[in-house]
């Protein structure tokens, strides 16, 4: 099911749109999260530097005898403060924190980085007050006050940026993908719907060349495509009518001189010669009649009507049996279809006549398979080679083994039958039946 969805144009458009938008959203989200973390880190670092700066400036304003009490209160601000002992190991390069603090303090203060001892990052007491220092990340600074006093500060690193819970991210992500998928489906439908209409019109054009033209509305591209399709339909209709009229005119005009020729042949004294000439003339008249039938089958001027296919097949089989032909009917389709009754009757009649003429008998089986009415006509003849299965549908193609002058075949029966079947959206195929004989299968789209 999913494979069929993605094989369709709509499914592919939706997939591409959703994948593109989701990829863009993930990239934007990644950049946004990185920028968020950077800004929060900068803010916390600035807040930490500001807190230490205010502490130092407040300490510098106090009397020396009061500073010891104030140093003890530093733990509540997230740092440790004590008077320098003179044994500190001052580093050559100041840290980022030391540089920022030095830039923040006014002139007269000196800030240096000190290598922290193992005990410097320990919590200030067993109760671990709110301002405890993390063992894993702390920094020791040496600050020289304006009066020359030196204070050692142990400052904890800013807390890490809080991460958005995974469940919340998944919820927002699912809602986003659902919303994008809905919009992509709407866009895909708006884009593909005109193509579906164009494909449907092309299918209907094969069944009815006289179908109404496509409405030229919508976007500029759709209007151009509809106009081009309508122009193509007009040209095809003109060519078919022109060819049909030429063929019909030629075959019609031949009937009058052939009628006069038959009358004159009756005056020929040599009976044997007269019989041969009349036989040839009859074959020519048969070809003219079938040429007219072919021209009529191409025009498709007959209107479509709702037709009971089982009744039509049964009546044709009854007519064949009444004419002394060996025809058997089995099964039914229980289907109806929009068809041209006269044209479809001519199609089935040609198929039955071929089976009886060249196979001596016909066995007709009807059924409904996958929405198609299947009519299989099997004869009792020798069949035909596989190489000729398609050639026999060419106009005036005659196989010498089965279609001789004596049988009256002209090579147009199957051509007319296939033309009519294709006008109804159907197909005709041939195959040699395993049990013997040639089987013709007519498949027509039908509804119950």
mmCIF file of N, CA, C and O in Angstrom, residues 96-176:
data_model
loop_
_atom_site.group_PDB
_atom_site.id
_atom_site.type_symbol
_atom_site.label_atom_id
_atom_site.label_comp_id
_atom_site.label_asym_id
_atom_site.label_seq_id
_atom_site.Cartn_x
_atom_site.Cartn_y
_atom_site.Cartn_z
ATOM 1 N N UNK A 96 39.674 33.246 31.015
ATOM 2 C CA UNK A 96 38.604 34.069 30.441
ATOM 3 C C UNK A 96 37.847 34.805 31.531
ATOM 4 O O UNK A 96 37.523 35.985 31.398
ATOM 5 N N UNK A 97 37.606 34.094 32.645
ATOM 6 C CA UNK A 97 36.905 34.708 33.768
ATOM 7 C C UNK A 97 37.723 35.848 34.361
ATOM 8 O O UNK A 97 37.190 36.926 34.664
ATOM 9 N N UNK A 98 39.040 35.649 34.499
ATOM 10 C CA UNK A 98 39.909 36.694 35.068
ATOM 11 C C UNK A 98 39.948 37.908 34.151
ATOM 12 O O UNK A 98 39.923 39.057 34.629
ATOM 13 N N UNK A 99 40.016 37.679 32.843
ATOM 14 C CA UNK A 99 40.059 38.800 31.905
ATOM 15 C C UNK A 99 38.764 39.608 31.960
ATOM 16 O O UNK A 99 38.792 40.854 31.982
ATOM 17 N N UNK A 100 37.619 38.937 31.956
ATOM 18 C CA UNK A 100 36.328 39.633 32.015
ATOM 19 C C UNK A 100 36.178 40.409 33.325
ATOM 20 O O UNK A 100 35.662 41.530 33.332
ATOM 21 N N UNK A 101 36.610 39.792 34.427
ATOM 22 C CA UNK A 101 36.501 40.468 35.721
ATOM 23 C C UNK A 101 37.414 41.684 35.771
ATOM 24 O O UNK A 101 37.034 42.737 36.314
ATOM 25 N N UNK A 102 38.602 41.561 35.188
ATOM 26 C CA UNK A 102 39.520 42.699 35.169
ATOM 27 C C UNK A 102 38.956 43.848 34.353
ATOM 28 O O UNK A 102 39.109 45.026 34.732
ATOM 29 N N UNK A 103 38.304 43.525 33.235
ATOM 30 C CA UNK A 103 37.692 44.577 32.418
ATOM 31 C C UNK A 103 36.485 45.201 33.102
ATOM 32 O O UNK A 103 36.159 46.369 32.846
ATOM 33 N N UNK A 104 35.810 44.414 33.946
ATOM 34 C CA UNK A 104 34.621 44.941 34.616
ATOM 35 C C UNK A 104 34.965 45.848 35.785
ATOM 36 O O UNK A 104 34.258 46.834 36.039
ATOM 37 N N UNK A 105 36.020 45.522 36.533
ATOM 38 C CA UNK A 105 36.397 46.326 37.703
ATOM 39 C C UNK A 105 37.014 47.653 37.277
ATOM 40 O O UNK A 105 37.674 47.740 36.233
ATOM 41 N N UNK A 106 36.841 48.682 38.086
ATOM 42 C CA UNK A 106 37.488 49.965 37.764
ATOM 43 C C UNK A 106 39.000 49.877 37.941
ATOM 44 O O UNK A 106 39.539 48.868 38.378
ATOM 45 N N UNK A 107 39.679 50.963 37.625
ATOM 46 C CA UNK A 107 41.129 50.984 37.747
ATOM 47 C C UNK A 107 41.534 50.863 39.214
ATOM 48 O O UNK A 107 40.834 51.298 40.121
ATOM 49 N N UNK A 108 42.681 50.301 39.448
ATOM 50 C CA UNK A 108 43.185 50.128 40.804
ATOM 51 C C UNK A 108 43.080 48.698 41.300
ATOM 52 O O UNK A 108 43.591 48.384 42.374
ATOM 53 N N UNK A 109 42.445 47.817 40.531
ATOM 54 C CA UNK A 109 42.310 46.421 40.910
ATOM 55 C C UNK A 109 43.153 45.569 39.963
ATOM 56 O O UNK A 109 43.277 45.858 38.763
ATOM 57 N N UNK A 110 43.728 44.520 40.494
ATOM 58 C CA UNK A 110 44.507 43.583 39.709
ATOM 59 C C UNK A 110 43.932 42.182 39.893
ATOM 60 O O UNK A 110 43.715 41.745 41.038
ATOM 61 N N UNK A 111 43.684 41.515 38.776
ATOM 62 C CA UNK A 111 43.080 40.181 38.820
ATOM 63 C C UNK A 111 44.024 39.209 38.129
ATOM 64 O O UNK A 111 44.479 39.465 37.009
ATOM 65 N N UNK A 112 44.328 38.093 38.784
ATOM 66 C CA UNK A 112 45.196 37.058 38.237
ATOM 67 C C UNK A 112 44.551 35.698 38.444
ATOM 68 O O UNK A 112 43.718 35.514 39.345
ATOM 69 N N UNK A 113 44.947 34.760 37.600
ATOM 70 C CA UNK A 113 44.468 33.381 37.735
ATOM 71 C C UNK A 113 45.424 32.610 38.621
ATOM 72 O O UNK A 113 46.654 32.746 38.502
ATOM 73 N N UNK A 114 44.843 31.776 39.476
ATOM 74 C CA UNK A 114 45.614 30.984 40.428
ATOM 75 C C UNK A 114 45.305 29.519 40.184
ATOM 76 O O UNK A 114 44.156 29.148 39.893
ATOM 77 N N UNK A 115 46.348 28.681 40.284
ATOM 78 C CA UNK A 115 46.127 27.259 40.143
ATOM 79 C C UNK A 115 45.378 26.759 41.379
ATOM 80 O O UNK A 115 45.872 26.877 42.502
ATOM 81 N N UNK A 116 44.162 26.219 41.210
ATOM 82 C CA UNK A 116 43.376 25.791 42.386
ATOM 83 C C UNK A 116 43.973 24.554 43.035
ATOM 84 O O UNK A 116 44.523 23.685 42.369
ATOM 85 N N UNK A 117 43.851 24.484 44.334
ATOM 86 C CA UNK A 117 44.265 23.301 45.081
ATOM 87 C C UNK A 117 43.115 22.310 45.148
ATOM 88 O O UNK A 117 41.990 22.615 44.812
ATOM 89 N N UNK A 118 43.420 21.124 45.606
ATOM 90 C CA UNK A 118 42.391 20.084 45.691
ATOM 91 C C UNK A 118 41.280 20.478 46.641
ATOM 92 O O UNK A 118 40.124 20.098 46.455
ATOM 93 N N UNK A 119 41.618 21.229 47.696
ATOM 94 C CA UNK A 119 40.615 21.610 48.709
ATOM 95 C C UNK A 119 39.853 22.859 48.336
ATOM 96 O O UNK A 119 38.878 23.209 48.989
ATOM 97 N N UNK A 120 40.282 23.544 47.253
ATOM 98 C CA UNK A 120 39.623 24.808 46.922
ATOM 99 C C UNK A 120 38.201 24.603 46.401
ATOM 100 O O UNK A 120 37.312 25.418 46.638
ATOM 101 N N UNK A 121 37.979 23.493 45.702
ATOM 102 C CA UNK A 121 36.661 23.276 45.099
ATOM 103 C C UNK A 121 35.752 22.441 45.989
ATOM 104 O O UNK A 121 34.676 22.011 45.555
ATOM 105 N N UNK A 122 36.143 22.174 47.206
ATOM 106 C CA UNK A 122 35.296 21.411 48.106
ATOM 107 C C UNK A 122 34.170 22.272 48.633
ATOM 108 O O UNK A 122 34.301 23.499 48.719
ATOM 109 N N UNK A 123 33.035 21.684 48.984
ATOM 110 C CA UNK A 123 31.943 22.471 49.552
ATOM 111 C C UNK A 123 32.392 23.174 50.834
ATOM 112 O O UNK A 123 33.235 22.674 51.571
ATOM 113 N N UNK A 124 31.832 24.318 51.113
ATOM 114 C CA UNK A 124 32.271 25.067 52.290
ATOM 115 C C UNK A 124 31.887 24.424 53.608
ATOM 116 O O UNK A 124 32.453 24.766 54.632
ATOM 117 N N UNK A 125 30.965 23.510 53.666
ATOM 118 C CA UNK A 125 30.581 22.906 54.927
ATOM 119 C C UNK A 125 29.829 21.634 54.718
ATOM 120 O O UNK A 125 29.401 21.320 53.612
ATOM 121 N N UNK A 126 29.628 20.841 55.782
ATOM 122 C CA UNK A 126 28.921 19.564 55.622
ATOM 123 C C UNK A 126 27.463 19.725 55.225
ATOM 124 O O UNK A 126 26.859 18.819 54.683
ATOM 125 N N UNK A 127 26.903 20.874 55.531
ATOM 126 C CA UNK A 127 25.482 21.066 55.181
ATOM 127 C C UNK A 127 25.280 21.431 53.706
ATOM 128 O O UNK A 127 24.142 21.472 53.234
ATOM 129 N N UNK A 128 26.371 21.722 53.018
ATOM 130 C CA UNK A 128 26.294 22.044 51.581
ATOM 131 C C UNK A 128 25.241 23.112 51.311
ATOM 132 O O UNK A 128 24.159 22.834 50.793
ATOM 133 N N UNK A 129 25.511 24.343 51.723
ATOM 134 C CA UNK A 129 24.528 25.418 51.535
ATOM 135 C C UNK A 129 24.256 25.673 50.053
ATOM 136 O O UNK A 129 24.877 25.098 49.175
ATOM 137 N N UNK A 130 23.363 26.597 49.864
ATOM 138 C CA UNK A 130 22.895 26.873 48.504
ATOM 139 C C UNK A 130 24.023 27.289 47.584
ATOM 140 O O UNK A 130 24.001 27.006 46.403
ATOM 141 N N UNK A 131 25.043 27.928 48.112
ATOM 142 C CA UNK A 131 26.132 28.417 47.275
ATOM 143 C C UNK A 131 27.274 27.448 47.146
ATOM 144 O O UNK A 131 28.394 27.886 46.936
ATOM 145 N N UNK A 132 27.031 26.122 47.297
ATOM 146 C CA UNK A 132 28.118 25.142 47.177
ATOM 147 C C UNK A 132 28.780 25.227 45.815
ATOM 148 O O UNK A 132 28.173 25.585 44.814
ATOM 149 N N UNK A 133 30.025 24.882 45.792
ATOM 150 C CA UNK A 133 30.829 24.967 44.575
ATOM 151 C C UNK A 133 30.993 23.570 43.994
ATOM 152 O O UNK A 133 31.288 22.620 44.721
ATOM 153 N N UNK A 134 30.820 23.452 42.709
ATOM 154 C CA UNK A 134 30.959 22.158 42.047
ATOM 155 C C UNK A 134 32.420 21.742 42.026
ATOM 156 O O UNK A 134 33.293 22.522 41.629
ATOM 157 N N UNK A 135 32.701 20.504 42.449
ATOM 158 C CA UNK A 135 34.078 20.004 42.448
ATOM 159 C C UNK A 135 34.636 19.927 41.024
ATOM 160 O O UNK A 135 35.841 20.054 40.815
ATOM 161 N N UNK A 136 33.773 19.673 40.056
ATOM 162 C CA UNK A 136 34.248 19.406 38.710
ATOM 163 C C UNK A 136 34.609 20.671 37.952
ATOM 164 O O UNK A 136 35.343 20.616 36.983
ATOM 165 N N UNK A 137 34.048 21.826 38.323
ATOM 166 C CA UNK A 137 34.298 23.047 37.567
ATOM 167 C C UNK A 137 34.328 24.246 38.507
ATOM 168 O O UNK A 137 33.278 24.719 38.937
ATOM 169 N N UNK A 138 35.483 24.676 38.831
ATOM 170 C CA UNK A 138 35.640 25.891 39.611
ATOM 171 C C UNK A 138 36.915 26.581 39.170
ATOM 172 O O UNK A 138 37.774 25.977 38.525
ATOM 173 N N UNK A 139 37.037 27.837 39.524
ATOM 174 C CA UNK A 139 38.179 28.629 39.096
ATOM 175 C C UNK A 139 38.658 29.482 40.259
ATOM 176 O O UNK A 139 37.843 30.087 40.974
ATOM 177 N N UNK A 140 39.973 29.532 40.459
ATOM 178 C CA UNK A 140 40.585 30.307 41.549
ATOM 179 C C UNK A 140 41.174 31.585 40.985
ATOM 180 O O UNK A 140 41.880 31.557 39.969
ATOM 181 N N UNK A 141 40.845 32.698 41.640
ATOM 182 C CA UNK A 141 41.313 34.011 41.209
ATOM 183 C C UNK A 141 42.006 34.712 42.369
ATOM 184 O O UNK A 141 41.630 34.545 43.532
ATOM 185 N N UNK A 142 43.001 35.526 42.026
ATOM 186 C CA UNK A 142 43.682 36.379 43.007
ATOM 187 C C UNK A 142 43.367 37.814 42.637
ATOM 188 O O UNK A 142 43.686 38.260 41.536
ATOM 189 N N UNK A 143 42.704 38.532 43.594
ATOM 190 C CA UNK A 143 42.309 39.922 43.353
ATOM 191 C C UNK A 143 43.052 40.820 44.327
ATOM 192 O O UNK A 143 43.011 40.589 45.551
ATOM 193 N N UNK A 144 43.742 41.809 43.806
ATOM 194 C CA UNK A 144 44.422 42.810 44.631
ATOM 195 C C UNK A 144 43.537 44.034 44.719
ATOM 196 O O UNK A 144 43.199 44.649 43.696
ATOM 197 N N UNK A 145 43.148 44.381 45.955
ATOM 198 C CA UNK A 145 42.261 45.516 46.165
ATOM 199 C C UNK A 145 43.021 46.814 46.013
ATOM 200 O O UNK A 145 44.260 46.837 45.889
ATOM 201 N N UNK A 146 42.283 47.904 46.051
ATOM 202 C CA UNK A 146 42.915 49.213 45.868
ATOM 203 C C UNK A 146 43.850 49.577 47.013
ATOM 204 O O UNK A 146 44.775 50.372 46.844
ATOM 205 N N UNK A 147 43.595 49.020 48.219
ATOM 206 C CA UNK A 147 44.490 49.306 49.343
ATOM 207 C C UNK A 147 45.652 48.328 49.417
ATOM 208 O O UNK A 147 46.411 48.308 50.393
ATOM 209 N N UNK A 148 45.802 47.459 48.399
ATOM 210 C CA UNK A 148 46.890 46.519 48.356
ATOM 211 C C UNK A 148 46.591 45.169 48.970
ATOM 212 O O UNK A 148 47.430 44.255 48.870
ATOM 213 N N UNK A 149 45.457 44.981 49.585
ATOM 214 C CA UNK A 149 45.102 43.686 50.170
ATOM 215 C C UNK A 149 44.806 42.686 49.045
ATOM 216 O O UNK A 149 44.264 43.040 47.991
ATOM 217 N N UNK A 150 45.152 41.448 49.301
ATOM 218 C CA UNK A 150 44.944 40.402 48.327
ATOM 219 C C UNK A 150 43.897 39.404 48.833
ATOM 220 O O UNK A 150 43.955 38.966 49.992
ATOM 221 N N UNK A 151 42.947 39.093 47.991
ATOM 222 C CA UNK A 151 41.858 38.176 48.327
ATOM 223 C C UNK A 151 41.844 37.051 47.288
ATOM 224 O O UNK A 151 41.955 37.300 46.075
ATOM 225 N N UNK A 152 41.740 35.827 47.771
ATOM 226 C CA UNK A 152 41.637 34.671 46.890
ATOM 227 C C UNK A 152 40.171 34.264 46.773
ATOM 228 O O UNK A 152 39.487 34.034 47.777
ATOM 229 N N UNK A 153 39.673 34.170 45.544
ATOM 230 C CA UNK A 153 38.279 33.802 45.293
ATOM 231 C C UNK A 153 38.245 32.473 44.525
ATOM 232 O O UNK A 153 39.021 32.274 43.580
ATOM 233 N N UNK A 154 37.398 31.612 44.971
ATOM 234 C CA UNK A 154 37.135 30.367 44.238
ATOM 235 C C UNK A 154 35.691 30.434 43.736
ATOM 236 O O UNK A 154 34.751 30.420 44.541
ATOM 237 N N UNK A 155 35.532 30.559 42.411
ATOM 238 C CA UNK A 155 34.224 30.808 41.790
ATOM 239 C C UNK A 155 33.794 29.561 41.030
ATOM 240 O O UNK A 155 34.593 28.968 40.293
ATOM 241 N N UNK A 156 32.566 29.195 41.213
ATOM 242 C CA UNK A 156 32.028 28.057 40.452
ATOM 243 C C UNK A 156 31.687 28.498 39.040
ATOM 244 O O UNK A 156 31.343 29.646 38.790
ATOM 245 N N UNK A 157 31.835 27.564 38.108
ATOM 246 C CA UNK A 157 31.484 27.848 36.714
ATOM 247 C C UNK A 157 29.976 28.015 36.577
ATOM 248 O O UNK A 157 29.188 27.452 37.354
ATOM 249 N N UNK A 158 29.525 28.783 35.588
ATOM 250 C CA UNK A 158 28.074 28.937 35.393
ATOM 251 C C UNK A 158 27.406 27.584 35.158
ATOM 252 O O UNK A 158 27.976 26.676 34.554
ATOM 253 N N UNK A 159 26.199 27.460 35.621
ATOM 254 C CA UNK A 159 25.462 26.203 35.450
ATOM 255 C C UNK A 159 25.196 25.936 33.965
ATOM 256 O O UNK A 159 25.051 26.867 33.190
ATOM 257 N N UNK A 160 25.138 24.681 33.591
ATOM 258 C CA UNK A 160 24.874 24.376 32.166
ATOM 259 C C UNK A 160 23.472 24.818 31.758
ATOM 260 O O UNK A 160 22.563 24.937 32.584
ATOM 261 N N UNK A 161 23.330 25.051 30.453
ATOM 262 C CA UNK A 161 22.038 25.490 29.915
ATOM 263 C C UNK A 161 21.033 24.353 30.031
ATOM 264 O O UNK A 161 21.330 23.217 29.655
ATOM 265 N N UNK A 162 19.827 24.609 30.559
ATOM 266 C CA UNK A 162 18.838 23.531 30.672
ATOM 267 C C UNK A 162 18.411 23.029 29.296
ATOM 268 O O UNK A 162 18.278 23.797 28.350
ATOM 269 N N UNK A 163 18.231 21.732 29.198
ATOM 270 C CA UNK A 163 17.843 21.088 27.937
ATOM 271 C C UNK A 163 16.338 20.879 27.923
ATOM 272 O O UNK A 163 15.743 20.489 28.933
ATOM 273 N N UNK A 164 15.742 21.159 26.760
ATOM 274 C CA UNK A 164 14.304 20.928 26.628
ATOM 275 C C UNK A 164 14.002 19.443 26.746
ATOM 276 O O UNK A 164 14.695 18.624 26.138
ATOM 277 N N UNK A 165 13.012 19.045 27.526
ATOM 278 C CA UNK A 165 12.704 17.615 27.685
ATOM 279 C C UNK A 165 12.440 16.953 26.331
ATOM 280 O O UNK A 165 11.841 17.539 25.429
ATOM 281 N N UNK A 166 12.904 15.684 26.200
ATOM 282 C CA UNK A 166 12.724 14.944 24.942
ATOM 283 C C UNK A 166 11.256 14.747 24.594
ATOM 284 O O UNK A 166 10.863 14.811 23.428
ATOM 285 N N UNK A 167 10.419 14.477 25.607
ATOM 286 C CA UNK A 167 8.999 14.277 25.347
ATOM 287 C C UNK A 167 8.354 15.501 24.744
ATOM 288 O O UNK A 167 7.531 15.410 23.822
ATOM 289 N N UNK A 168 8.730 16.662 25.233
ATOM 290 C CA UNK A 168 8.167 17.902 24.694
ATOM 291 C C UNK A 168 8.628 18.133 23.263
ATOM 292 O O UNK A 168 7.838 18.555 22.398
ATOM 293 N N UNK A 169 9.911 17.845 22.998
ATOM 294 C CA UNK A 169 10.423 18.001 21.633
ATOM 295 C C UNK A 169 9.698 17.056 20.673
ATOM 296 O O UNK A 169 9.307 17.439 19.565
ATOM 297 N N UNK A 170 9.488 15.804 21.105
ATOM 298 C CA UNK A 170 8.793 14.845 20.246
ATOM 299 C C UNK A 170 7.358 15.278 19.975
ATOM 300 O O UNK A 170 6.844 15.133 18.861
ATOM 301 N N UNK A 171 6.698 15.811 21.000
ATOM 302 C CA UNK A 171 5.304 16.263 20.818
ATOM 303 C C UNK A 171 5.234 17.397 19.806
ATOM 304 O O UNK A 171 4.427 17.373 18.866
ATOM 305 N N UNK A 172 6.083 18.418 20.003
ATOM 306 C CA UNK A 172 6.097 19.541 19.071
ATOM 307 C C UNK A 172 6.506 19.081 17.667
ATOM 308 O O UNK A 172 5.958 19.556 16.664
ATOM 309 N N UNK A 173 7.478 18.143 17.606
ATOM 310 C CA UNK A 173 7.915 17.643 16.306
ATOM 311 C C UNK A 173 6.809 16.905 15.576
ATOM 312 O O UNK A 173 6.631 17.073 14.365
ATOM 313 N N UNK A 174 6.056 16.070 16.294
ATOM 314 C CA UNK A 174 4.956 15.331 15.674
ATOM 315 C C UNK A 174 3.874 16.280 15.168
ATOM 316 O O UNK A 174 3.337 16.112 14.061
ATOM 317 N N UNK A 175 3.549 17.304 15.985
ATOM 318 C CA UNK A 175 2.549 18.286 15.558
ATOM 319 C C UNK A 175 3.039 19.047 14.330
ATOM 320 O O UNK A 175 2.265 19.312 13.401
ATOM 321 N N UNK A 176 4.324 19.373 14.296
ATOM 322 C CA UNK A 176 4.872 20.111 13.163
ATOM 323 C C UNK A 176 4.811 19.271 11.891
ATOM 324 O O UNK A 176 4.388 19.748 10.832
#
